[in-house]
CSV table of C-alpha atoms in Angstrom, one decimal:
chain,number,residue,atom,x,y,z
A,1,UNK,CA,-20.4,107.5,244.1
A,2,UNK,CA,-23.9,107.0,243.4
A,3,UNK,CA,-26.1,104.4,245.8
A,4,UNK,CA,-29.9,103.8,247.1
A,5,UNK,CA,-30.0,102.3,250.7
A,6,UNK,CA,-33.1,100.0,251.2
A,7,UNK,CA,-34.1,97.7,254.6
A,8,UNK,CA,-33.1,94.5,253.6
A,9,UNK,CA,-35.7,92.8,255.2
A,10,UNK,CA,-38.9,93.7,256.9
A,11,UNK,CA,-42.0,91.7,258.1
A,12,UNK,CA,-45.4,92.7,258.6
A,13,UNK,CA,-48.8,91.5,259.5
A,14,UNK,CA,-51.9,91.0,257.7
A,15,UNK,CA,-54.0,93.8,257.3
A,16,UNK,CA,-51.7,95.9,258.4
A,17,UNK,CA,-49.8,99.2,257.0
A,18,UNK,CA,-46.0,98.9,256.3
A,19,UNK,CA,-43.5,101.6,255.1
A,20,UNK,CA,-40.7,100.9,253.2
A,21,UNK,CA,-37.9,103.8,253.0
A,22,UNK,CA,-35.2,104.4,250.4
A,23,UNK,CA,-32.8,107.2,250.6
A,24,UNK,CA,-30.2,107.9,247.8
A,25,UNK,CA,-27.4,110.0,246.9
A,26,UNK,CA,-27.0,110.2,242.9
A,27,UNK,CA,-25.2,112.5,240.7
A,28,UNK,CA,-28.5,114.0,239.7
A,29,UNK,CA,-32.3,113.2,240.0
A,30,UNK,CA,-35.1,113.3,237.2
A,31,UNK,CA,-37.9,110.7,238.8
A,32,UNK,CA,-38.0,108.1,241.3
A,33,UNK,CA,-39.7,104.4,241.0
A,34,UNK,CA,-41.2,101.9,242.7
A,35,UNK,CA,-41.0,98.3,241.6
A,36,UNK,CA,-42.8,95.4,243.2
A,37,UNK,CA,-40.7,92.2,242.4
A,38,UNK,CA,-42.2,88.5,243.2
A,39,UNK,CA,-40.1,85.8,243.5
A,40,UNK,CA,-39.2,84.2,240.4
A,41,UNK,CA,-41.1,87.1,238.5
A,42,UNK,CA,-39.8,90.4,236.3
A,43,UNK,CA,-40.2,93.7,238.3
A,44,UNK,CA,-43.5,95.3,237.9
A,45,UNK,CA,-44.2,99.0,238.2
A,46,UNK,CA,-45.6,100.7,241.0
A,47,UNK,CA,-44.9,104.2,241.6
A,48,UNK,CA,-43.6,107.0,240.1
A,49,UNK,CA,-42.4,110.7,241.8
A,50,UNK,CA,-40.8,113.3,240.4
A,51,UNK,CA,-42.0,116.4,242.7
A,52,UNK,CA,-42.1,116.3,246.8
A,53,UNK,CA,-45.1,114.9,248.4
A,54,UNK,CA,-47.0,112.2,248.6
A,55,UNK,CA,-48.8,110.0,245.1
A,56,UNK,CA,-51.8,108.1,246.3
A,57,UNK,CA,-52.6,104.8,244.0
A,58,UNK,CA,-55.0,102.5,245.8
A,59,UNK,CA,-53.8,100.5,249.0
A,60,UNK,CA,-49.7,101.8,247.8
A,61,UNK,CA,-48.9,105.3,248.0
A,62,UNK,CA,-45.5,106.8,247.7
A,63,UNK,CA,-43.6,109.7,249.3
A,64,UNK,CA,-40.6,112.2,247.7
A,65,UNK,CA,-38.0,114.3,249.7
A,66,UNK,CA,-35.6,115.7,247.4
A,67,UNK,CA,-34.2,117.8,249.7
A,68,UNK,CA,-33.8,115.1,251.7
A,69,UNK,CA,-32.8,112.2,249.2
A,70,UNK,CA,-35.6,110.1,250.6
A,71,UNK,CA,-38.6,108.3,249.4
A,72,UNK,CA,-40.9,105.6,251.3
A,73,UNK,CA,-43.2,103.2,249.8
A,74,UNK,CA,-46.6,102.6,252.1
A,75,UNK,CA,-49.0,99.9,251.8
A,76,UNK,CA,-52.1,99.4,254.0
A,77,UNK,CA,-54.5,97.1,254.3
A,78,UNK,CA,-51.7,94.4,253.6
A,79,UNK,CA,-52.9,90.9,252.0
A,80,UNK,CA,-50.9,88.0,251.9
A,81,UNK,CA,-50.3,88.3,248.1
A,82,UNK,CA,-48.0,91.8,249.2
A,83,UNK,CA,-45.4,89.2,249.9
A,84,UNK,CA,-42.6,90.7,247.8
A,85,UNK,CA,-39.7,92.5,247.5
A,86,UNK,CA,-40.0,96.3,246.7
A,87,UNK,CA,-36.8,97.7,244.6
A,88,UNK,CA,-36.8,101.8,244.6
A,89,UNK,CA,-34.7,103.6,241.4
A,90,UNK,CA,-33.4,106.2,240.4
A,91,UNK,CA,-33.4,108.1,237.2
A,92,UNK,CA,-30.2,110.1,237.1
A,93,UNK,CA,-30.5,111.8,233.8
A,94,UNK,CA,-32.6,112.9,231.1
A,95,UNK,CA,-32.7,109.6,229.5
A,96,UNK,CA,-34.8,106.4,230.8
A,97,UNK,CA,-31.8,103.9,231.0
A,98,UNK,CA,-30.1,105.9,233.7
A,99,UNK,CA,-32.1,104.3,236.3
A,100,UNK,CA,-30.0,103.5,239.4
A,101,UNK,CA,-31.9,100.4,241.5
A,102,UNK,CA,-31.5,99.4,245.0
A,103,UNK,CA,-31.1,95.8,246.0
A,104,UNK,CA,-34.5,95.6,246.8
A,105,UNK,CA,-36.7,94.9,250.0
A,106,UNK,CA,-38.2,91.5,250.9
A,107,UNK,CA,-41.6,91.7,252.4
A,108,UNK,CA,-43.0,89.3,254.5
A,109,UNK,CA,-46.7,88.8,255.1
A,110,UNK,CA,-47.6,86.9,258.1
A,111,UNK,CA,-51.6,86.1,259.0
B,1,UNK,CA,-51.9,93.1,225.1
B,2,UNK,CA,-48.3,91.7,224.8
B,3,UNK,CA,-45.6,92.2,226.9
B,4,UNK,CA,-42.1,91.8,227.0
B,5,UNK,CA,-41.1,87.8,226.5
B,6,UNK,CA,-37.8,86.1,226.9
B,7,UNK,CA,-36.5,83.1,225.5
B,8,UNK,CA,-35.5,80.7,226.9
B,9,UNK,CA,-36.8,80.6,230.8
B,10,UNK,CA,-33.7,79.0,231.8
B,11,UNK,CA,-31.1,78.2,230.4
B,12,UNK,CA,-27.9,75.2,231.7
B,13,UNK,CA,-25.0,75.3,230.1
B,14,UNK,CA,-20.9,74.4,230.6
B,15,UNK,CA,-18.2,77.0,231.2
B,16,UNK,CA,-16.5,77.7,227.8
B,17,UNK,CA,-19.8,77.8,226.0
B,18,UNK,CA,-21.3,80.1,224.0
B,19,UNK,CA,-25.1,81.6,224.6
B,20,UNK,CA,-27.9,83.7,223.5
B,21,UNK,CA,-30.5,85.2,225.2
B,22,UNK,CA,-33.8,86.3,223.8
B,23,UNK,CA,-36.1,89.2,224.3
B,24,UNK,CA,-38.8,90.2,222.1
B,25,UNK,CA,-40.0,94.2,223.4
B,26,UNK,CA,-43.4,95.7,223.4
B,27,UNK,CA,-45.1,96.9,220.0
B,28,UNK,CA,-43.9,100.1,219.2
B,29,UNK,CA,-41.5,100.7,222.1
B,30,UNK,CA,-38.0,101.6,220.5
B,31,UNK,CA,-36.5,101.5,223.6
B,32,UNK,CA,-34.6,98.2,224.9
B,33,UNK,CA,-33.2,97.7,227.9
B,34,UNK,CA,-30.9,94.2,229.1
B,35,UNK,CA,-30.0,93.7,232.9
B,36,UNK,CA,-28.9,91.5,234.6
B,37,UNK,CA,-29.5,90.6,238.3
B,38,UNK,CA,-28.3,88.5,241.6
B,39,UNK,CA,-30.2,86.9,243.7
B,40,UNK,CA,-30.7,89.6,246.8
B,41,UNK,CA,-29.8,92.3,244.0
B,42,UNK,CA,-31.6,94.9,242.5
B,43,UNK,CA,-30.7,95.3,238.1
B,44,UNK,CA,-27.8,95.9,236.8
B,45,UNK,CA,-27.6,97.7,234.0
B,46,UNK,CA,-25.7,96.0,230.2
B,47,UNK,CA,-27.0,98.0,227.6
B,48,UNK,CA,-29.7,100.4,226.2
B,49,UNK,CA,-31.0,100.5,222.7
B,50,UNK,CA,-33.0,102.8,220.9
B,51,UNK,CA,-34.2,101.5,217.8
B,52,UNK,CA,-31.6,99.5,216.3
B,53,UNK,CA,-28.5,100.9,217.9
B,54,UNK,CA,-26.9,100.8,220.9
B,55,UNK,CA,-26.7,104.0,222.8
B,56,UNK,CA,-24.8,103.1,225.6
B,57,UNK,CA,-23.3,99.6,226.1
B,58,UNK,CA,-21.7,100.6,229.1
B,59,UNK,CA,-22.9,98.4,231.3
B,60,UNK,CA,-21.5,95.2,229.2
B,61,UNK,CA,-18.7,93.7,232.1
B,62,UNK,CA,-16.3,92.5,229.1
B,63,UNK,CA,-16.1,92.1,225.6
B,64,UNK,CA,-17.5,88.3,226.1
B,65,UNK,CA,-21.0,90.2,226.5
B,66,UNK,CA,-22.4,91.8,222.8
B,67,UNK,CA,-25.9,92.4,221.7
B,68,UNK,CA,-28.0,93.3,218.6
B,69,UNK,CA,-31.2,94.8,217.5
B,70,UNK,CA,-30.8,94.5,213.9
B,71,UNK,CA,-34.5,95.7,212.9
B,72,UNK,CA,-35.4,97.6,216.0
B,73,UNK,CA,-37.7,95.2,217.5
B,74,UNK,CA,-36.3,91.4,218.5
B,75,UNK,CA,-32.7,91.7,220.7
B,76,UNK,CA,-30.2,89.0,221.1
B,77,UNK,CA,-27.7,89.0,224.3
B,78,UNK,CA,-25.3,86.7,223.2
B,79,UNK,CA,-22.2,85.3,225.7
B,80,UNK,CA,-19.0,84.3,224.5
B,81,UNK,CA,-16.7,81.1,226.5
B,82,UNK,CA,-19.3,81.6,229.6
B,83,UNK,CA,-18.2,81.7,233.1
B,84,UNK,CA,-19.4,80.3,236.2
B,85,UNK,CA,-19.9,84.5,237.4
B,86,UNK,CA,-22.2,84.7,234.4
B,87,UNK,CA,-24.7,82.4,236.3
B,88,UNK,CA,-27.7,85.4,237.0
B,89,UNK,CA,-31.4,86.0,235.8
B,90,UNK,CA,-31.0,88.2,232.5
B,91,UNK,CA,-33.8,90.6,232.1
B,92,UNK,CA,-35.2,92.2,229.6
B,93,UNK,CA,-37.1,95.7,229.5
B,94,UNK,CA,-38.7,97.7,226.6
B,95,UNK,CA,-40.4,101.5,227.2
B,96,UNK,CA,-42.2,103.6,224.5
B,97,UNK,CA,-39.2,106.4,223.8
B,98,UNK,CA,-36.5,105.7,226.3
B,99,UNK,CA,-37.0,109.3,227.0
B,100,UNK,CA,-37.5,110.9,230.4
B,101,UNK,CA,-41.2,112.9,229.6
B,102,UNK,CA,-42.8,111.8,233.4
B,103,UNK,CA,-43.0,108.3,234.2
B,104,UNK,CA,-42.1,106.5,230.9
B,105,UNK,CA,-42.0,103.7,232.5
B,106,UNK,CA,-40.0,100.5,231.7
B,107,UNK,CA,-41.8,97.4,231.1
B,108,UNK,CA,-39.5,94.0,231.7
B,109,UNK,CA,-40.1,90.1,230.6
B,110,UNK,CA,-40.1,87.2,232.7
B,111,UNK,CA,-36.0,86.8,232.5
B,112,UNK,CA,-33.8,84.3,231.4
B,113,UNK,CA,-32.2,82.4,234.0
B,114,UNK,CA,-29.1,81.4,233.0
B,115,UNK,CA,-26.7,78.6,235.2
B,116,UNK,CA,-23.3,78.1,233.5
B,117,UNK,CA,-21.7,75.0,235.4
């Protein structure tokens, strides 16, 4: 089968750094996405990785290791507004609709 | 520019009733996706449109669910004889071409929260 695993919930302190891990087992791989979803709102795109390595975008960075089926999202200088769920999704084939989604990691930021 | 819009934002209905959920994608996006999301879960794929045609409807749970996109823009998801288990947030997303070129991104609408009593 195909599955994506993420921790259900994480807690971190305002101003700190947090790493959210995602491991995947899929029948194919053609890119990995991270989305942020605030409660009651739509998912919004954060980052995309298709090659191994680190992609940095401001306070957020995403890492991919295809050989290990592993990615992480790194959030620096945490702010209260970063409290949200973070969804990992793998595109398995050559068409964009074939995304396998993780259940998301709920991140709680404390002052 | 305008993002993906969905109406209604909330829908409460009784078991056995028929409902229609509407999605207005970003102008110029040829690819449109419907998902269903339950609390604490990721989006579950339902159907994908490329232009006017349903390129893949393999995610529709049963024949009570149907979706159309007659002019290649607005799409309607139709659910007949609703059941309590249909209660969820129905998300619509669109992307430019639906292809896998680079980081072509799906842009999501705010969703319709469906509650079947």
